[in-house]
Coordinates of C-alpha atoms in Angstrom, one line a residue:
M1 CA 90.6 50.8 178.2
C2 CA 91.4 48.5 175.3
K3 CA 90.2 45.5 177.4
Y4 CA 86.9 47.3 178.1
L5 CA 86.2 47.9 174.5
L6 CA 87.3 44.4 173.6
G7 CA 84.8 43.1 176.2
L8 CA 82.0 45.1 174.6
L9 CA 82.9 43.5 171.2
V10 CA 83.1 40.0 172.7
T11 CA 79.4 40.2 173.5
G12 CA 78.7 38.4 170.2
A13 CA 79.8 34.8 169.8
A14 CA 82.7 34.4 167.4
S15 CA 82.0 31.1 165.6
G16 CA 82.8 30.4 162.0
Q17 CA 79.7 30.5 159.7
V18 CA 78.9 30.9 156.1
L19 CA 77.5 34.4 155.3
P20 CA 75.8 36.0 152.3
D21 CA 78.2 37.8 150.0
D22 CA 76.1 40.9 149.7
E23 CA 78.9 43.4 149.6
T24 CA 80.5 42.1 146.4
V25 CA 78.6 44.5 144.1
L26 CA 79.8 47.5 146.1
P27 CA 83.4 46.8 147.4
D28 CA 83.5 50.0 149.4
K29 CA 81.7 49.0 152.6
N30 CA 81.0 52.7 153.4
N31 CA 78.4 52.6 150.6
T32 CA 76.6 49.6 152.1
Y33 CA 76.6 50.3 155.8
A34 CA 77.1 53.9 157.0
W35 CA 79.5 56.8 157.3
E36 CA 80.4 57.8 160.8
N37 CA 79.7 61.5 160.7
Q38 CA 80.6 64.3 163.1
E39 CA 78.0 64.8 165.8
P40 CA 75.3 67.2 164.5
I41 CA 74.9 70.6 166.0
Q42 CA 71.7 69.6 167.9
G43 CA 73.7 66.8 169.7
R44 CA 76.8 68.7 170.6
N45 CA 78.0 68.9 174.2
T46 CA 78.6 72.7 173.9
P47 CA 77.1 75.4 171.6
L48 CA 78.8 76.3 168.3
D49 CA 81.1 79.3 168.5
L50 CA 80.3 81.6 165.6
N51 CA 83.8 83.1 165.8
T52 CA 85.4 79.7 164.9
A53 CA 82.7 77.9 162.9
D54 CA 83.4 77.1 159.3
E55 CA 80.9 76.7 156.4
Q56 CA 80.1 73.0 157.1
D57 CA 79.4 73.8 160.8
L58 CA 77.1 76.7 160.0
E59 CA 75.0 74.6 157.5
Q60 CA 74.2 72.1 160.2
L61 CA 72.3 74.8 162.1
P62 CA 68.5 74.7 161.6
G63 CA 67.3 76.9 158.8
I64 CA 70.8 77.9 157.6
N65 CA 71.5 77.2 153.9
A66 CA 74.7 77.7 151.9
N67 CA 74.0 81.3 151.0
M68 CA 73.3 82.2 154.7
A69 CA 76.5 80.5 155.8
D70 CA 78.5 82.4 153.2
A71 CA 77.0 85.7 154.4
I72 CA 77.9 85.0 158.0
L73 CA 81.5 84.1 157.0
W74 CA 81.8 87.3 154.9
Y75 CA 80.6 89.4 157.7
R76 CA 83.2 87.9 160.1
R77 CA 86.0 88.3 157.6
T78 CA 85.0 92.0 156.9
Y79 CA 84.2 93.3 160.4
G80 CA 86.1 90.8 162.6
D81 CA 84.9 88.5 165.3
F82 CA 81.3 88.7 166.6
C83 CA 81.0 90.6 169.9
T84 CA 77.4 89.5 170.4
L85 CA 74.8 87.2 168.7
Y86 CA 72.6 90.2 168.0
E87 CA 75.1 91.3 165.2
L88 CA 73.3 88.7 163.1
A89 CA 70.5 91.2 162.6
Y90 CA 72.9 93.4 160.6
I91 CA 73.4 90.7 157.9
P92 CA 70.9 91.4 155.1
E93 CA 70.9 87.8 153.7
L94 CA 69.6 86.4 157.0
P95 CA 65.8 86.3 157.8
A96 CA 64.5 88.3 160.8
D97 CA 63.8 85.2 162.9
V98 CA 67.2 83.5 162.3
L99 CA 68.5 84.3 165.8
H100 CA 65.4 82.8 167.4
R101 CA 65.9 79.5 165.5
I102 CA 69.6 79.0 166.1
L103 CA 69.9 80.6 169.6
P104 CA 69.9 77.3 171.5
F105 CA 72.8 76.0 169.4
V106 CA 75.3 78.9 169.1
T107 CA 77.4 81.2 171.2
V108 CA 80.1 83.9 171.0
D109 CA 83.1 82.9 173.1
H110 CA 85.6 85.5 174.0
H111 CA 87.8 83.1 176.0
R112 CA 88.3 80.5 173.4
D113 CA 91.7 79.0 174.5
P114 CA 91.2 77.2 177.8
G115 CA 94.3 75.6 179.5
W116 CA 94.9 71.9 180.0
P117 CA 93.5 71.9 183.5
T118 CA 90.2 73.4 182.3
L119 CA 90.0 70.9 179.4
A120 CA 90.6 68.0 181.8
H121 CA 87.8 69.0 184.2
R122 CA 85.2 70.3 181.8
G123 CA 85.1 67.4 179.4
R124 CA 82.7 64.6 178.9
W125 CA 83.2 60.8 178.4
S126 CA 81.1 58.7 176.1
I127 CA 81.1 55.0 175.4
T128 CA 79.2 53.9 172.2
S129 CA 78.6 50.3 171.0
R130 CA 76.9 49.4 167.8
Y131 CA 75.8 45.9 166.7
Q132 CA 74.4 44.8 163.3
Q133 CA 73.0 41.3 162.8
K134 CA 72.2 39.6 159.5
F135 CA 69.8 36.8 159.7
V136 CA 69.9 35.1 156.3
R137 CA 73.0 33.0 155.3
P138 CA 72.8 31.6 151.8
Q139 CA 75.7 29.4 150.6
V140 CA 78.8 31.2 149.1
S141 CA 81.8 29.8 147.3
E142 CA 84.3 30.6 150.1
P143 CA 83.2 30.3 153.7
Y144 CA 83.9 33.2 156.1
E145 CA 86.0 32.8 159.2
G146 CA 83.8 34.7 161.6
N147 CA 80.1 35.0 162.4
D148 CA 77.6 37.4 160.8
L149 CA 77.8 40.1 163.5
R150 CA 79.1 43.5 162.9
M151 CA 80.4 45.1 166.1
W152 CA 81.7 48.6 166.6
S153 CA 82.7 50.3 169.8
R154 CA 84.2 53.7 170.7
I155 CA 85.3 55.4 173.9
E156 CA 85.7 59.1 173.6
Y157 CA 86.5 62.2 175.6
T158 CA 85.6 65.6 174.4
S159 CA 86.1 69.0 176.1
M160 CA 84.8 72.4 175.0
D161 CA 85.2 71.5 171.3
R162 CA 88.9 72.0 171.8
L163 CA 90.1 68.6 172.8
R164 CA 89.1 65.2 171.5
V165 CA 90.5 61.8 172.4
A166 CA 89.0 58.5 171.0
L167 CA 89.7 54.8 170.7
T168 CA 87.6 52.8 168.2
M169 CA 87.4 49.0 167.5
D170 CA 85.5 47.5 164.6
K171 CA 84.7 44.0 163.4
D172 CA 82.9 43.5 160.0
P173 CA 80.4 40.7 159.3
G174 CA 82.3 37.5 158.5
E175 CA 85.5 38.5 160.2
S176 CA 86.9 36.5 163.1
L177 CA 86.8 38.4 166.4
L178 CA 89.8 36.8 168.0
R179 CA 92.6 34.9 166.3
T180 CA 95.3 32.9 168.1
H181 CA 98.1 34.8 166.5
R182 CA 96.5 38.2 167.0
P183 CA 94.3 38.5 170.1
T184 CA 92.4 41.6 169.1
V185 CA 89.7 42.8 166.7
D186 CA 90.3 43.3 163.0
Y187 CA 90.5 47.1 163.0
T188 CA 91.6 49.5 165.8
S189 CA 91.8 53.3 165.5
A190 CA 92.8 56.0 168.0
F191 CA 93.7 59.7 168.0
V192 CA 94.3 62.8 170.1
Y193 CA 93.1 66.0 168.5
K194 CA 93.6 69.5 169.9
T195 CA 92.5 72.8 168.3
S196 CA 93.1 76.5 169.3
T197 CA 92.1 79.9 168.0
G198 CA 95.2 81.7 169.2
G199 CA 98.9 81.1 169.6
V200 CA 101.3 79.7 167.0
V201 CA 100.0 76.1 166.9
R202 CA 96.4 76.2 165.8
Q203 CA 95.7 72.5 165.6
W204 CA 97.5 69.2 166.0
I205 CA 96.7 65.6 165.9
V206 CA 98.5 62.3 166.8
G207 CA 97.0 59.0 165.6
D208 CA 94.6 58.5 162.7
Y209 CA 93.5 61.5 160.8
Q210 CA 92.4 63.0 157.4
L211 CA 93.7 65.8 155.3
S212 CA 92.0 68.2 152.9
F213 CA 93.5 71.0 151.0
G214 CA 92.3 73.3 148.2
Q215 CA 89.6 71.8 146.1
G216 CA 90.8 68.2 146.5
L217 CA 92.7 67.9 143.3
T218 CA 96.1 67.2 144.9
L219 CA 95.3 65.9 148.4
W220 CA 91.9 65.2 150.0
T221 CA 91.4 62.0 152.1
A222 CA 88.4 63.1 154.0
F223 CA 84.9 62.1 153.0
S224 CA 83.1 64.3 150.5
A225 CA 80.1 64.2 148.2
P226 CA 80.6 63.7 144.4
S227 CA 82.9 66.4 143.0
E228 CA 80.1 68.1 141.1
A229 CA 77.8 68.2 144.1
R230 CA 79.6 70.8 146.1
L231 CA 82.2 73.3 144.6
P232 CA 83.9 75.3 145.9
K233 CA 84.8 73.0 148.8
T234 CA 85.7 74.1 152.3
A235 CA 89.0 72.5 153.3
R236 CA 89.5 71.9 157.0
H237 CA 93.2 70.9 156.5
I238 CA 93.2 68.5 159.5
Q239 CA 90.4 66.3 160.7
A240 CA 90.2 63.3 163.0
H241 CA 89.5 60.0 161.3
T242 CA 86.0 58.9 162.6
G243 CA 84.9 56.8 159.6
S244 CA 84.8 53.1 159.1
D245 CA 87.1 53.1 156.1
E246 CA 90.1 50.9 157.1
N247 CA 92.5 52.1 154.4
R248 CA 91.8 55.6 153.3
F249 CA 93.2 57.6 156.2
L250 CA 96.6 58.6 157.5
R251 CA 98.3 57.3 160.7
G252 CA 100.9 59.5 162.3
A253 CA 101.0 63.2 163.2
A254 CA 100.1 66.5 161.7
A255 CA 99.9 70.1 162.9
T256 CA 99.0 73.6 161.6
V257 CA 101.4 76.4 162.6
S258 CA 100.3 80.0 162.1
F259 CA 102.6 83.0 161.5
G260 CA 100.3 85.9 161.0
P261 CA 98.5 85.4 157.6
W262 CA 100.7 82.3 156.8
Q263 CA 99.8 78.8 157.9
V264 CA 102.1 75.8 157.5
T265 CA 100.8 72.3 157.9
P266 CA 103.4 69.5 158.0
F267 CA 102.2 65.9 158.1
F268 CA 103.7 62.4 158.3
S269 CA 102.1 59.0 158.1
L270 CA 103.3 55.4 158.4
K271 CA 101.0 52.5 158.2
M272 CA 100.3 49.1 156.6
N273 CA 97.9 49.0 153.7
D274 CA 95.9 46.2 152.2
A275 CA 97.3 45.3 148.8
H276 CA 97.3 42.3 146.4
L277 CA 100.8 40.8 146.2
T278 CA 102.1 39.3 143.0
S279 CA 105.5 38.2 144.5
D280 CA 107.6 38.7 147.6
H281 CA 108.7 42.1 146.4
T282 CA 105.8 43.4 144.2
F283 CA 102.1 44.2 144.4
S284 CA 99.6 45.0 141.6
R285 CA 96.9 47.1 143.3
F286 CA 95.7 48.5 146.6
V287 CA 92.6 46.8 148.1
D288 CA 90.3 49.3 149.6
G289 CA 87.3 47.2 150.6
G290 CA 88.4 46.7 154.2
Y291 CA 87.0 43.2 154.5
H292 CA 89.1 40.3 155.9
R293 CA 86.6 37.5 156.0
T294 CA 88.0 34.7 153.7
A295 CA 91.5 33.2 153.2
S296 CA 92.0 35.3 150.0
E297 CA 91.0 38.5 151.7
L298 CA 93.3 37.8 154.7
A299 CA 96.2 37.2 152.3
D300 CA 95.9 40.8 151.2
R301 CA 95.6 42.2 154.7
K302 CA 98.3 44.8 155.6
T303 CA 100.9 43.6 153.1
V304 CA 102.5 46.9 152.1
R305 CA 104.0 49.5 154.3
V306 CA 103.1 53.0 153.1
T307 CA 105.0 56.1 154.2
L308 CA 103.7 59.5 153.3
A309 CA 105.2 62.9 154.2
G310 CA 104.6 66.4 153.0
A311 CA 103.5 69.9 153.9
N312 CA 101.0 72.6 152.9
V313 CA 101.8 76.3 153.0
A314 CA 98.8 78.7 152.8
H315 CA 98.5 82.4 152.9
V316 CA 95.1 83.5 154.3
F317 CA 94.0 87.0 153.3
R318 CA 90.9 89.0 153.8
W319 CA 89.2 87.8 150.6
G320 CA 90.4 84.3 150.3
E321 CA 93.3 81.9 150.5
W322 CA 96.3 80.8 148.4
G323 CA 98.4 77.8 149.0
I324 CA 100.8 75.1 147.8
V325 CA 100.8 71.5 148.9
S326 CA 103.4 68.8 148.2
M327 CA 103.6 65.2 149.2
R328 CA 105.6 62.0 148.6
E329 CA 104.4 58.5 149.2
G330 CA 106.8 55.5 149.4
Y331 CA 106.2 51.7 149.5
D332 CA 108.4 48.9 150.8
R333 CA 107.5 46.9 147.6
W334 CA 107.4 47.7 143.9
W335 CA 104.0 48.7 142.6
I336 CA 103.6 46.9 139.2
P337 CA 100.2 47.8 137.8
P338 CA 98.3 45.2 135.7
V339 CA 98.9 44.8 132.0
D340 CA 96.1 45.6 129.5
K341 CA 96.4 44.3 125.9
G342 CA 100.1 43.6 126.5
V343 CA 100.9 47.1 127.7
P344 CA 101.2 48.2 131.4
T345 CA 98.6 50.7 132.4
S346 CA 101.3 52.8 134.1
P347 CA 105.0 52.5 135.0
S348 CA 106.3 50.4 137.9
V349 CA 107.1 52.6 140.9
K350 CA 108.3 52.4 144.5
Y351 CA 107.1 55.9 145.3
T352 CA 104.7 58.5 144.0
Q353 CA 104.6 62.2 144.6
A354 CA 102.3 65.1 143.8
T355 CA 102.5 68.9 144.0
G356 CA 99.8 71.4 143.6
T357 CA 98.9 75.0 144.0
Y358 CA 95.4 76.4 144.7
C359 CA 93.7 79.7 145.2
T360 CA 90.2 80.8 146.3
V361 CA 89.0 84.4 146.1
R362 CA 85.7 85.3 147.8
F363 CA 83.7 88.3 146.8
R364 CA 80.5 89.7 148.3
H365 CA 78.3 87.7 145.9
G366 CA 80.5 85.0 144.6
D367 CA 83.8 83.0 144.5
L368 CA 86.6 82.3 142.1
Y369 CA 88.7 79.2 142.7
G370 CA 91.3 77.0 140.9
E371 CA 93.9 74.4 141.5
Q372 CA 96.8 72.9 139.4
S373 CA 98.4 69.6 140.2
F374 CA 101.5 67.8 138.9
T375 CA 102.8 64.2 139.2
P376 CA 105.8 62.4 137.7
H377 CA 105.9 61.4 134.0
R378 CA 104.4 64.7 133.0
G379 CA 101.1 64.1 134.8
S380 CA 99.0 67.2 135.2
A381 CA 95.5 68.1 136.3
L382 CA 93.7 71.5 136.3
L383 CA 90.5 72.6 137.9
A384 CA 88.9 76.1 137.7
G385 CA 85.5 77.4 138.6
F386 CA 83.3 80.2 139.8
A387 CA 80.2 80.7 141.9
L388 CA 77.8 83.7 141.7
R389 CA 75.1 84.2 144.3
S390 CA 72.3 86.7 144.7
E391 CA 68.9 86.8 146.3
A392 CA 67.3 85.7 143.0
F393 CA 69.7 83.1 141.6
T394 CA 73.0 81.2 141.9
L395 CA 75.2 80.2 139.1
D396 CA 78.1 77.8 139.3
G397 CA 80.7 76.8 136.6
V398 CA 83.5 74.2 136.9
F399 CA 86.1 73.1 134.3
R400 CA 88.6 70.3 134.9
Q401 CA 91.2 68.7 132.7
I402 CA 93.3 65.6 133.6
N403 CA 95.8 64.1 131.2
S404 CA 96.5 60.4 130.8
T405 CA 99.7 60.2 132.8
Y406 CA 98.3 61.9 136.0
R407 CA 98.3 59.3 138.8
N408 CA 97.2 60.3 142.3
R409 CA 95.2 58.0 144.5
Y410 CA 94.7 60.9 147.0
S411 CA 92.9 63.1 144.4
D412 CA 89.3 63.5 145.5
I413 CA 88.2 64.9 142.1
I414 CA 89.2 61.7 140.4
R415 CA 87.8 59.4 143.2
T416 CA 84.4 61.0 143.3
S417 CA 83.9 61.5 139.6
D418 CA 82.9 58.9 137.0
S419 CA 86.0 59.4 134.9
D420 CA 89.0 57.0 135.1
G421 CA 91.4 59.9 135.0
A422 CA 92.0 61.3 131.5
C423 CA 89.2 63.7 130.7
R424 CA 88.1 67.2 130.0
A425 CA 84.8 68.3 131.6
A426 CA 82.8 71.4 132.0
L427 CA 79.8 71.8 134.3
F428 CA 77.3 74.6 134.7
R429 CA 74.5 74.8 137.3
L430 CA 71.9 77.6 137.5
R431 CA 69.3 78.0 140.3
F432 CA 66.5 80.5 140.5
M433 CA 64.7 81.4 143.8
D434 CA 61.8 83.6 144.6
A435 CA 60.0 84.9 147.7
H436 CA 57.3 82.2 147.5
R437 CA 59.8 79.4 148.3
V438 CA 59.9 78.2 144.7
S439 CA 63.3 77.3 143.2
T440 CA 64.3 75.9 139.8
S441 CA 67.7 74.4 139.1
F442 CA 69.3 73.5 135.8
L443 CA 72.5 71.4 135.4
S444 CA 74.5 70.8 132.3
E445 CA 77.8 68.9 132.0
W446 CA 80.0 67.8 129.1
M447 CA 82.8 65.3 129.6
Q448 CA 85.3 64.2 127.0
H449 CA 87.1 61.0 128.0
T450 CA 90.4 61.3 126.1
G451 CA 91.5 57.7 126.6
L452 CA 94.4 56.2 128.6
T453 CA 97.8 55.9 127.0
G454 CA 98.8 52.3 126.2
N455 CA 95.6 50.5 126.7
S456 CA 92.3 49.8 124.9
T457 CA 90.3 52.7 126.3
A458 CA 89.1 54.7 123.4
P459 CA 88.1 58.4 123.5
Y460 CA 84.4 59.0 123.9
G461 CA 82.1 61.8 125.0
E462 CA 79.5 62.0 127.7
Y463 CA 76.8 64.6 128.3
N464 CA 74.9 64.9 131.6
W465 CA 71.9 67.1 132.2
G466 CA 69.4 67.8 135.0
I467 CA 66.5 69.9 136.1
R468 CA 64.9 70.3 139.5
E469 CA 61.8 72.2 140.6
E470 CA 61.2 72.7 144.3
L471 CA 58.1 74.2 145.9
G472 CA 57.9 75.1 149.6
F473 CA 54.5 75.3 151.4
W474 CA 53.3 75.9 154.9
S475 CA 54.1 72.5 156.3
G476 CA 56.8 71.1 154.0
N477 CA 58.1 71.0 150.5
L478 CA 57.6 69.2 147.1
Y479 CA 60.3 68.8 144.5
T480 CA 60.5 67.1 141.1
S481 CA 63.8 66.3 139.3
A482 CA 65.0 64.7 136.1
Y483 CA 68.5 63.7 135.3
G484 CA 70.0 62.1 132.2
T485 CA 73.3 61.0 130.7
M486 CA 74.2 60.2 127.1
N487 CA 77.3 58.4 125.7
T488 CA 78.2 59.8 122.3
E489 CA 80.1 56.6 121.3
S490 CA 77.4 54.1 122.0
G491 CA 74.4 56.4 121.8
E492 CA 73.1 55.1 125.1
H493 CA 70.8 57.5 126.9
R494 CA 69.9 57.0 130.6
I495 CA 67.1 59.1 132.3
R496 CA 66.1 59.3 135.9
I497 CA 62.9 61.1 137.1
R498 CA 62.1 61.7 140.8
L499 CA 59.1 63.1 142.6
H500 CA 59.6 63.7 146.4
A501 CA 57.3 65.3 149.0
T502 CA 57.8 66.1 152.6
T503 CA 55.3 67.5 155.1
Q504 CA 55.0 68.1 158.8
V505 CA 51.5 66.7 159.4
T506 CA 51.4 67.7 163.1
P507 CA 54.1 69.0 165.4
R508 CA 54.9 65.4 166.2
W509 CA 54.3 63.6 162.9
R510 CA 56.3 64.0 159.8
Y511 CA 55.6 62.2 156.5
Q512 CA 57.5 62.0 153.2
A513 CA 57.1 60.0 150.0
R514 CA 59.1 59.4 146.9
L515 CA 58.5 58.0 143.4
E516 CA 61.6 57.5 141.2
V517 CA 61.6 56.1 137.6
T518 CA 64.7 55.1 135.6
D519 CA 64.9 54.7 131.9
P520 CA 61.3 55.0 130.8
G521 CA 60.7 52.4 128.0
Q522 CA 61.4 48.7 127.7
Q523 CA 63.9 48.6 130.6
A524 CA 62.0 50.9 132.9
G525 CA 62.5 50.6 136.6
Y526 CA 60.8 52.3 139.6
L527 CA 61.2 52.8 143.3
V528 CA 58.4 54.0 145.6
Y529 CA 58.6 54.6 149.4
H530 CA 56.5 56.0 152.2
D531 CA 58.4 57.3 155.2
W532 CA 57.1 58.5 158.5
R533 CA 58.6 59.8 161.8
Y534 CA 56.9 60.4 165.2
Q535 CA 58.7 62.4 167.9
A536 CA 57.5 63.0 171.5
G537 CA 60.0 64.4 173.8
N538 CA 63.0 62.2 174.0
L539 CA 61.3 59.3 172.1
T540 CA 61.5 59.0 168.3
V541 CA 59.9 56.3 166.2
Y542 CA 60.4 56.1 162.5
G543 CA 59.8 53.7 159.6
R544 CA 59.7 53.2 155.9
I545 CA 58.2 50.8 153.3
T546 CA 59.8 50.6 149.9
W547 CA 58.7 48.9 146.7
F548 CA 61.1 48.6 143.8
H549 CA 61.3 46.9 140.4
T550 CA 64.3 47.3 138.0
H551 CA 65.6 45.4 135.0
D552 CA 69.0 44.5 136.4
Y553 CA 71.9 45.7 138.5
A554 CA 73.0 48.2 135.9
H555 CA 69.6 50.0 136.5
R556 CA 69.8 50.0 140.3
I557 CA 68.3 52.8 142.3
Y558 CA 69.8 54.4 145.4
A559 CA 67.8 55.7 148.4
F560 CA 69.1 57.5 151.5
E561 CA 68.4 55.9 154.9
N562 CA 69.0 57.1 158.5
D563 CA 70.7 54.5 160.5
V564 CA 71.3 54.1 164.3
G565 CA 73.2 56.9 166.0
N566 CA 74.6 59.7 163.9
T567 CA 75.2 57.5 160.9
W568 CA 73.5 57.1 157.5
S569 CA 73.6 54.7 154.6
V570 CA 72.7 54.8 150.9
P571 CA 71.6 51.2 149.9
F572 CA 70.8 50.3 146.4
F573 CA 67.8 48.3 145.0
Y574 CA 67.6 46.2 141.9
G575 CA 65.4 43.2 140.8
E576 CA 61.9 43.1 142.2
G577 CA 60.8 43.2 145.8
A578 CA 60.0 45.3 148.9
K579 CA 61.8 46.4 152.0
V580 CA 60.4 47.5 155.4
Y581 CA 62.2 48.9 158.3
I582 CA 61.4 50.5 161.6
G583 CA 63.6 52.4 164.1
I584 CA 63.3 53.6 167.7
Q585 CA 65.4 56.2 169.4
R586 CA 65.3 57.0 173.1
K587 CA 67.4 59.4 175.0
W588 CA 68.0 59.9 178.7
R589 CA 70.3 62.3 180.5
C590 CA 73.2 59.9 180.5
F591 CA 72.1 57.1 178.2
Q592 CA 71.0 56.8 174.6
L593 CA 69.5 53.9 172.7
W594 CA 68.9 53.3 169.0
F595 CA 67.3 50.3 167.4
K596 CA 66.5 49.5 163.8
Y597 CA 65.2 46.4 162.1
G598 CA 64.8 45.9 158.4
H599 CA 63.1 43.1 156.4
M600 CA 63.6 42.6 152.7
L601 CA 61.0 40.8 150.6
Q602 CA 62.5 39.7 147.2
T603 CA 60.6 38.0 144.4
T604 CA 63.5 37.7 142.0
E605 CA 65.2 34.5 143.1
S606 CA 68.6 35.1 141.4
V607 CA 68.9 38.4 143.1
A608 CA 67.8 37.2 146.5
L609 CA 70.7 34.7 146.6
N610 CA 73.2 37.5 147.0
R611 CA 71.2 40.0 149.1
V612 CA 70.6 40.4 152.8
T613 CA 66.9 39.9 153.5
D614 CA 66.8 40.7 157.2
E615 CA 69.0 42.6 159.5
G616 CA 68.9 44.3 162.9
K617 CA 71.0 47.2 164.2
I618 CA 71.3 48.4 167.8
Q619 CA 73.4 51.2 169.3
L620 CA 74.0 52.0 173.0
R621 CA 75.7 55.2 174.2
L622 CA 76.7 56.1 177.8
L623 CA 77.5 59.7 178.7
W624 CA 79.1 61.0 181.9
P625 CA 79.1 63.2 183.8
R626 CA 75.4 63.8 183.5
R627 CA 74.2 67.2 182.2

């Protein structure tokens, strides 16, 4: 199996070339290429079981929003498992035609725990290969070892949404495909993941996996949107690692054991992490980029052995969940953080640990949630919030406080927020909705950065605000939004205004357009794009043309893009220029093909030197047995 995947990757020649250093501005390659997401509901091998689906699964169904998903989960918690799909008609928050829209994608399974012989015979194999080629190679200071191809391959077996086995190999642009001392690709990942709805062991995984507990304050390695975007979160506890991040995952084993309302999830991980060494026995920081293209990047590759162990104990009751999670992470070298103004930013350690407790209480029209976390050296963090929902409005409020000695690299609240740790913040979001498909949202956040002990970071305040108006009409929707942020210390005020329209012109043609303006005034920037999609049966053709003009990198603008397969990316634009891309998707019964080509026209010469101007992406997927 490994030889087969390696053969797929060897399709591209592996010769040393000089490549553009376009990823330097965003070290996390997940922001520049794509996130490998779970397969959407419409592309699943089997329908979604309403008796086991969680909130994230339900929101992927066509026409199901967050309020409807909460109503379905509340009904299931109150009255037990669904006996038939027609019970959806008794949920008042759901429209009358909801069953007609989601019927092809859902089911109610009363025999949800098939045995191993059934899983072995009713599964499906898939082989997926993706290639990305960059065509422009300006000179850089340090040559790359490999060529400019990105190659990714996965072979996977799935059965009845209960068993999943996968092996993945990945080579980034600039990395050498085969080295004499290590005849394999740069990154290899594998896992075996099994779930069950009955019995003592509800789920277990061996290999590469992700963990998520509570609201992410103590331990959350899985991908999530920025912390303010979605609270309260829905923790899945254990997930298979399907992303392209080569460092932020766990490698070992984990399981969830159920004893009535109590669930215990022990976990263990042992793997090598990229880190910057300062001596034979010390390192200064972890390197999360995942690139191993140059001699300096290869020197940081898998230099520190990281061992992590812990457990989560949760009590699931009718109206919510309470739990406690504890973990300890050890290193085979001393972690000596860098010095700022002659003072270390944090003490030298050979291990870290964190313990937290969380609670979520769900009501008929809202939620209350909170989490408290502690680390050594009196580090503490607190998060508390509420969510109120009705047919006319939704109101969310979140408060978080993190002191200067709290250090936890697995905290999702710190990772996805703009604060460097020590802060106090409060956020409120209000949304009105009416029967005419008109919604208005208001957002207000105040953040007080309290400064870090022992360095030069001074306290300062930050205020963020936002307003969004959305109008739905017979063939699409139109929304306008404005967001701003103000620094109380410098007085700097940043504003972003967006106008976006989407319409279904015909049953086969869809069109959308966007105008976004940043910082109106002397340093104003803008982005305009026109996007279209044509779908006829199993053939889909889509494209976009984008014009942009911004003052500098600090005023960059992000725009979401669909990539090949079930991936997506959020590239950024700065300087002056235009970008055009076109994509094709074709599906057969046992074979799927995606192709995308993008061309960047840049008029700012200094910017063009460090940006990719042309690139092509192609993905092939083979499925068997045929269905």
